[in-house]
PDB file of C-alpha atoms in Angstrom:
ATOM      1  CA  MET A  17     -22.218 -25.827   3.304  1.00 44.00           C
ATOM      2  CA  VAL A  18     -25.323 -26.286   1.181  1.00 43.00           C
ATOM      3  CA  ARG A  19     -24.676 -27.677  -2.265  1.00 45.00           C
ATOM      4  CA  SER A  20     -27.142 -27.898  -5.077  1.00 46.00           C
ATOM      5  CA  ASN A  21     -25.210 -30.649  -6.856  1.00 47.00           C
ATOM      6  CA  ILE A  22     -25.914 -33.498  -4.403  1.00 46.00           C
ATOM      7  CA  ARG A  23     -27.018 -36.907  -5.660  1.00 48.00           C
ATOM      8  CA  ASN A  24     -29.110 -39.060  -3.340  1.00 46.00           C
ATOM      9  CA  TYR A  25     -28.246 -42.782  -3.212  1.00 43.00           C
ATOM     10  CA  GLY A  26     -30.565 -44.207  -0.554  1.00 46.00           C
ATOM     11  CA  GLU A  27     -29.339 -43.072   2.853  1.00 48.00           C
ATOM     12  CA  VAL A  28     -25.934 -41.854   1.588  1.00 44.00           C
ATOM     13  CA  LYS A  29     -25.507 -38.499  -0.130  1.00 49.00           C
ATOM     14  CA  VAL A  30     -22.490 -38.035  -2.369  1.00 46.00           C
ATOM     15  CA  ALA A  31     -21.519 -34.501  -3.401  1.00 49.00           C
ATOM     16  CA  ASP A  32     -19.482 -33.481  -6.401  1.00 50.00           C
ATOM     17  CA  SER A  33     -16.140 -32.044  -5.265  1.00 50.00           C
ATOM     18  CA  LYS A  34     -16.542 -28.673  -6.993  1.00 59.00           C
ATOM     19  CA  SER A  35     -18.657 -26.035  -5.256  1.00 59.00           C
ATOM     20  CA  PRO A  36     -21.080 -24.131  -7.462  1.00 59.00           C
ATOM     21  CA  PRO A  37     -20.078 -20.521  -8.169  1.00 60.00           C
ATOM     22  CA  LEU A  38     -21.758 -17.752  -6.233  1.00 61.00           C
ATOM     23  CA  ASN A  39     -24.367 -15.926  -8.255  1.00 60.00           C
ATOM     24  CA  ALA A  40     -24.870 -12.204  -8.508  1.00 58.00           C
ATOM     25  CA  HIS A  41     -26.914 -10.822  -5.641  1.00 61.00           C
ATOM     26  CA  SER A  42     -25.826 -13.579  -3.253  1.00 73.00           C
ATOM     27  CA  ASP A  43     -25.909 -12.233   0.289  1.00 90.00           C
ATOM     28  CA  ILE A  44     -23.945 -13.785   3.141  1.00 94.00           C
ATOM     29  CA  GLU A  45     -23.977 -12.606   6.745  1.00 96.00           C
ATOM     30  CA  LEU A  46     -21.595 -13.560   9.534  1.00 96.00           C
ATOM     31  CA  ARG A  47     -22.043 -12.678  13.208  1.00 98.00           C
ATOM     32  CA  LEU A  48     -19.230 -13.203  15.661  1.00 97.00           C
ATOM     33  CA  GLY A  49     -17.808 -11.715  18.824  1.00 97.00           C
ATOM     34  CA  ALA A  50     -16.227  -8.298  18.332  1.00 97.00           C
ATOM     35  CA  ASP A  51     -12.810  -9.636  19.317  1.00 97.00           C
ATOM     36  CA  LEU A  52      -9.478  -9.559  17.472  1.00 97.00           C
ATOM     37  CA  VAL A  53      -9.132 -13.355  17.849  1.00 97.00           C
ATOM     38  CA  ASN A  54     -11.946 -13.701  15.281  1.00 97.00           C
ATOM     39  CA  LEU A  55     -10.123 -11.843  12.486  1.00 97.00           C
ATOM     40  CA  PRO A  56      -8.759 -15.040  10.849  1.00 97.00           C
ATOM     41  CA  ILE A  57     -12.328 -16.304  10.460  1.00 97.00           C
ATOM     42  CA  VAL A  58     -13.459 -13.147   8.653  1.00 98.00           C
ATOM     43  CA  ARG A  59     -10.344 -13.172   6.426  1.00 97.00           C
ATOM     44  CA  SER A  60     -11.019 -16.794   5.463  1.00 97.00           C
ATOM     45  CA  VAL A  61     -14.679 -16.119   4.728  1.00 97.00           C
ATOM     46  CA  VAL A  62     -13.998 -13.122   2.462  1.00 98.00           C
ATOM     47  CA  ALA A  63     -11.259 -15.033   0.608  1.00 97.00           C
ATOM     48  CA  THR A  64     -13.611 -17.973   0.035  1.00 96.00           C
ATOM     49  CA  ILE A  65     -16.432 -15.719  -1.153  1.00 96.00           C
ATOM     50  CA  ALA A  66     -14.133 -13.788  -3.509  1.00 96.00           C
ATOM     51  CA  THR A  67     -12.680 -17.019  -4.903  1.00 94.00           C
ATOM     52  CA  ARG A  68     -16.114 -18.492  -5.557  1.00 92.00           C
ATOM     53  CA  ALA A  69     -17.224 -15.184  -7.119  1.00 92.00           C
ATOM     54  CA  ASP A  70     -14.331 -15.512  -9.604  1.00 92.00           C
ATOM     55  CA  PHE A  71     -12.129 -12.634  -8.404  1.00 95.00           C
ATOM     56  CA  ASP A  72      -8.470 -12.781  -9.446  1.00 94.00           C
ATOM     57  CA  LEU A  73      -5.714 -13.556  -6.922  1.00 96.00           C
ATOM     58  CA  ASP A  74      -4.663  -9.914  -6.498  1.00 96.00           C
ATOM     59  CA  ALA A  75      -8.236  -8.824  -5.762  1.00 97.00           C
ATOM     60  CA  ILE A  76      -8.649 -11.669  -3.265  1.00 97.00           C
ATOM     61  CA  ALA A  77      -5.482 -10.581  -1.433  1.00 97.00           C
ATOM     62  CA  ASP A  78      -6.670  -6.947  -1.453  1.00 98.00           C
ATOM     63  CA  LEU A  79     -10.052  -7.958  -0.037  1.00 98.00           C
ATOM     64  CA  ARG A  80      -8.476 -10.058   2.730  1.00 98.00           C
ATOM     65  CA  LEU A  81      -6.311  -7.129   3.831  1.00 98.00           C
ATOM     66  CA  ALA A  82      -9.064  -4.528   3.494  1.00 98.00           C
ATOM     67  CA  VAL A  83     -11.649  -6.550   5.412  1.00 98.00           C
ATOM     68  CA  ASP A  84      -9.032  -7.307   8.086  1.00 98.00           C
ATOM     69  CA  GLU A  85      -8.306  -3.581   8.465  1.00 97.00           C
ATOM     70  CA  ALA A  86     -11.994  -2.627   8.512  1.00 98.00           C
ATOM     71  CA  CYS A  87     -12.804  -5.266  11.137  1.00 98.00           C
ATOM     72  CA  SER A  88      -9.766  -4.331  13.253  1.00 97.00           C
ATOM     73  CA  THR A  89     -10.920  -0.723  13.235  1.00 97.00           C
ATOM     74  CA  LEU A  90     -14.448  -1.720  14.215  1.00 97.00           C
ATOM     75  CA  ILE A  91     -13.357  -4.142  16.943  1.00 98.00           C
ATOM     76  CA  THR A  92     -11.194  -1.533  18.653  1.00 96.00           C
ATOM     77  CA  ARG A  93     -14.266   0.738  18.844  1.00 96.00           C
ATOM     78  CA  ALA A  94     -16.774  -1.943  19.868  1.00 96.00           C
ATOM     79  CA  ILE A  95     -18.338  -2.266  23.294  1.00 95.00           C
ATOM     80  CA  PRO A  96     -16.573  -5.266  24.928  1.00 95.00           C
ATOM     81  CA  GLY A  97     -18.571  -8.474  24.711  1.00 95.00           C
ATOM     82  CA  THR A  98     -20.778  -7.335  21.833  1.00 96.00           C
ATOM     83  CA  THR A  99     -21.233  -8.847  18.392  1.00 97.00           C
ATOM     84  CA  MET A 100     -19.724  -7.747  15.093  1.00 98.00           C
ATOM     85  CA  ARG A 101     -21.903  -8.257  12.017  1.00 98.00           C
ATOM     86  CA  CYS A 102     -20.217  -8.783   8.653  1.00 98.00           C
ATOM     87  CA  SER A 103     -22.338  -8.718   5.501  1.00 98.00           C
ATOM     88  CA  PHE A 104     -21.057  -9.720   2.077  1.00 97.00           C
ATOM     89  CA  THR A 105     -23.022  -8.950  -1.087  1.00 96.00           C
ATOM     90  CA  ILE A 106     -21.995 -10.111  -4.536  1.00 94.00           C
ATOM     91  CA  THR A 107     -23.367  -8.248  -7.538  1.00 91.00           C
ATOM     92  CA  ASP A 108     -22.598  -8.711 -11.217  1.00 86.00           C
ATOM     93  CA  ASP A 109     -19.315  -6.809 -10.989  1.00 90.00           C
ATOM     94  CA  GLU A 110     -18.352  -6.313  -7.330  1.00 95.00           C
ATOM     95  CA  LEU A 111     -18.152  -7.691  -3.835  1.00 96.00           C
ATOM     96  CA  ARG A 112     -19.463  -5.362  -1.141  1.00 97.00           C
ATOM     97  CA  PHE A 113     -18.599  -5.777   2.559  1.00 98.00           C
ATOM     98  CA  THR A 114     -20.293  -4.035   5.475  1.00 98.00           C
ATOM     99  CA  GLY A 115     -19.017  -4.436   9.031  1.00 98.00           C
ATOM    100  CA  THR A 116     -21.090  -3.221  11.973  1.00 97.00           C
ATOM    101  CA  VAL A 117     -20.464  -2.926  15.726  1.00 97.00           C
ATOM    102  CA  GLN A 118     -22.094  -1.239  18.700  1.00 96.00           C
ATOM    103  CA  SER A 119     -19.921   1.486  20.231  1.00 95.00           C
ATOM    104  CA  GLU A 120     -20.029   3.980  23.056  1.00 94.00           C
ATOM    105  CA  SER A 121     -18.228   6.461  20.786  1.00 90.00           C
ATOM    106  CA  ASP A 122     -20.118   8.723  18.426  1.00 90.00           C
ATOM    107  CA  SER A 123     -17.113   9.459  16.203  1.00 91.00           C
ATOM    108  CA  SER A 124     -16.378   7.905  12.823  1.00 92.00           C
ATOM    109  CA  PRO A 125     -13.023   6.270  12.155  1.00 92.00           C
ATOM    110  CA  SER A 126     -10.472   8.901  11.139  1.00 91.00           C
ATOM    111  CA  THR A 127     -10.058   9.289   7.399  1.00 92.00           C
ATOM    112  CA  ARG A 128      -6.531  10.597   8.086  1.00 94.00           C
ATOM    113  CA  SER A 129      -5.261   7.398   9.713  1.00 94.00           C
ATOM    114  CA  PHE A 130      -2.871   4.907   8.135  1.00 95.00           C
ATOM    115  CA  GLY A 131      -5.588   2.252   8.355  1.00 93.00           C
ATOM    116  CA  TRP A 132      -8.008   4.387   6.357  1.00 95.00           C
ATOM    117  CA  ARG A 133      -5.324   4.979   3.744  1.00 96.00           C
ATOM    118  CA  VAL A 134      -4.906   1.201   3.481  1.00 95.00           C
ATOM    119  CA  LEU A 135      -8.654   0.833   2.922  1.00 96.00           C
ATOM    120  CA  THR A 136      -8.795   3.493   0.205  1.00 96.00           C
ATOM    121  CA  THR A 137      -5.778   1.977  -1.552  1.00 96.00           C
ATOM    122  CA  LEU A 138      -7.042  -1.615  -1.576  1.00 97.00           C
ATOM    123  CA  THR A 139     -10.694  -1.001  -2.482  1.00 97.00           C
ATOM    124  CA  ASP A 140     -12.707   0.859  -5.094  1.00 97.00           C
ATOM    125  CA  SER A 141     -14.865   2.590  -2.497  1.00 97.00           C
ATOM    126  CA  VAL A 142     -14.996   2.850   1.284  1.00 98.00           C
ATOM    127  CA  ASN A 143     -17.071   4.857   3.721  1.00 97.00           C
ATOM    128  CA  SER A 144     -18.120   4.829   7.342  1.00 97.00           C
ATOM    129  CA  ARG A 145     -21.125   6.078   9.234  1.00 96.00           C
ATOM    130  CA  VAL A 146     -22.212   6.386  12.834  1.00 96.00           C
ATOM    131  CA  THR A 147     -25.863   6.243  13.814  1.00 94.00           C
ATOM    132  CA  SER A 148     -27.432   6.636  17.224  1.00 89.00           C
ATOM    133  CA  ASP A 149     -28.761   3.450  18.774  1.00 78.00           C
ATOM    134  CA  GLY A 150     -30.611   4.562  21.890  1.00 71.00           C
ATOM    135  CA  VAL A 151     -30.070   1.372  23.896  1.00 76.00           C
ATOM    136  CA  LEU A 152     -26.406   0.555  23.229  1.00 71.00           C
ATOM    137  CA  GLY A 153     -25.020   3.963  22.308  1.00 89.00           C
ATOM    138  CA  HIS A 154     -24.040   4.103  18.657  1.00 95.00           C
ATOM    139  CA  GLN A 155     -23.738   1.829  15.666  1.00 96.00           C
ATOM    140  CA  ILE A 156     -20.588   2.145  13.554  1.00 97.00           C
ATOM    141  CA  ASP A 157     -20.552   0.770  10.002  1.00 97.00           C
ATOM    142  CA  ILE A 158     -17.680   0.505   7.559  1.00 98.00           C
ATOM    143  CA  GLU A 159     -18.665  -0.354   4.006  1.00 98.00           C
ATOM    144  CA  LEU A 160     -16.217  -1.157   1.238  1.00 98.00           C
ATOM    145  CA  ALA A 161     -16.455  -2.490  -2.291  1.00 98.00           C
ATOM    146  CA  LYS A 162     -14.062  -4.129  -4.715  1.00 98.00           C
ATOM    147  CA  ARG A 163     -14.917  -4.494  -8.399  1.00 96.00           C
ATOM    148  CA  ARG A 164     -14.084  -7.599 -10.345  1.00 90.00           C
ATOM    149  CA  VAL A 165     -11.455  -7.044 -13.025  1.00 82.00           C
ATOM    150  CA  VAL A 166     -12.839  -7.991 -16.423  1.00 75.00           C
ATOM    151  CA  VAL A 167     -10.274  -9.068 -18.972  1.00 71.00           C
ATOM    152  CA  ASP A 168     -11.331  -8.850 -22.609  1.00 67.00           C
ATOM    153  CA  ALA A 169     -10.732 -12.121 -24.406  1.00 61.00           C
TER     154      ALA A 169
END
């Protein structure tokens, strides 16, 4: 983890215990094997990002479940042994996630499935797309967004 609040005392660096908040337009990308055993890593990353971006506890739980469902859907469609790319973008009022895998299938995830219903319930927007990738078949993306709840003081 890179921290901007590190003090240098000779050869020893001491960091303050509190991590700086994520700023708007912070982009984070994670690449890992398209395998269900990696789901806990993605869930932990999105929860950490949402916490540092000052989302409330309900929104953090929604994001963990939604990203888990999106990644599960992508992994089951991925070519075995390939990589899943997860991108997280924080803007002033939302966290946007995009998951991408290479697939032999040219069909989008079904919008009539229970999993898709979970995604539409937990997020403010969700969509998928399939694009042709001449070498490896097709690229499948699922993009979702969750807005930060603003409470008037």
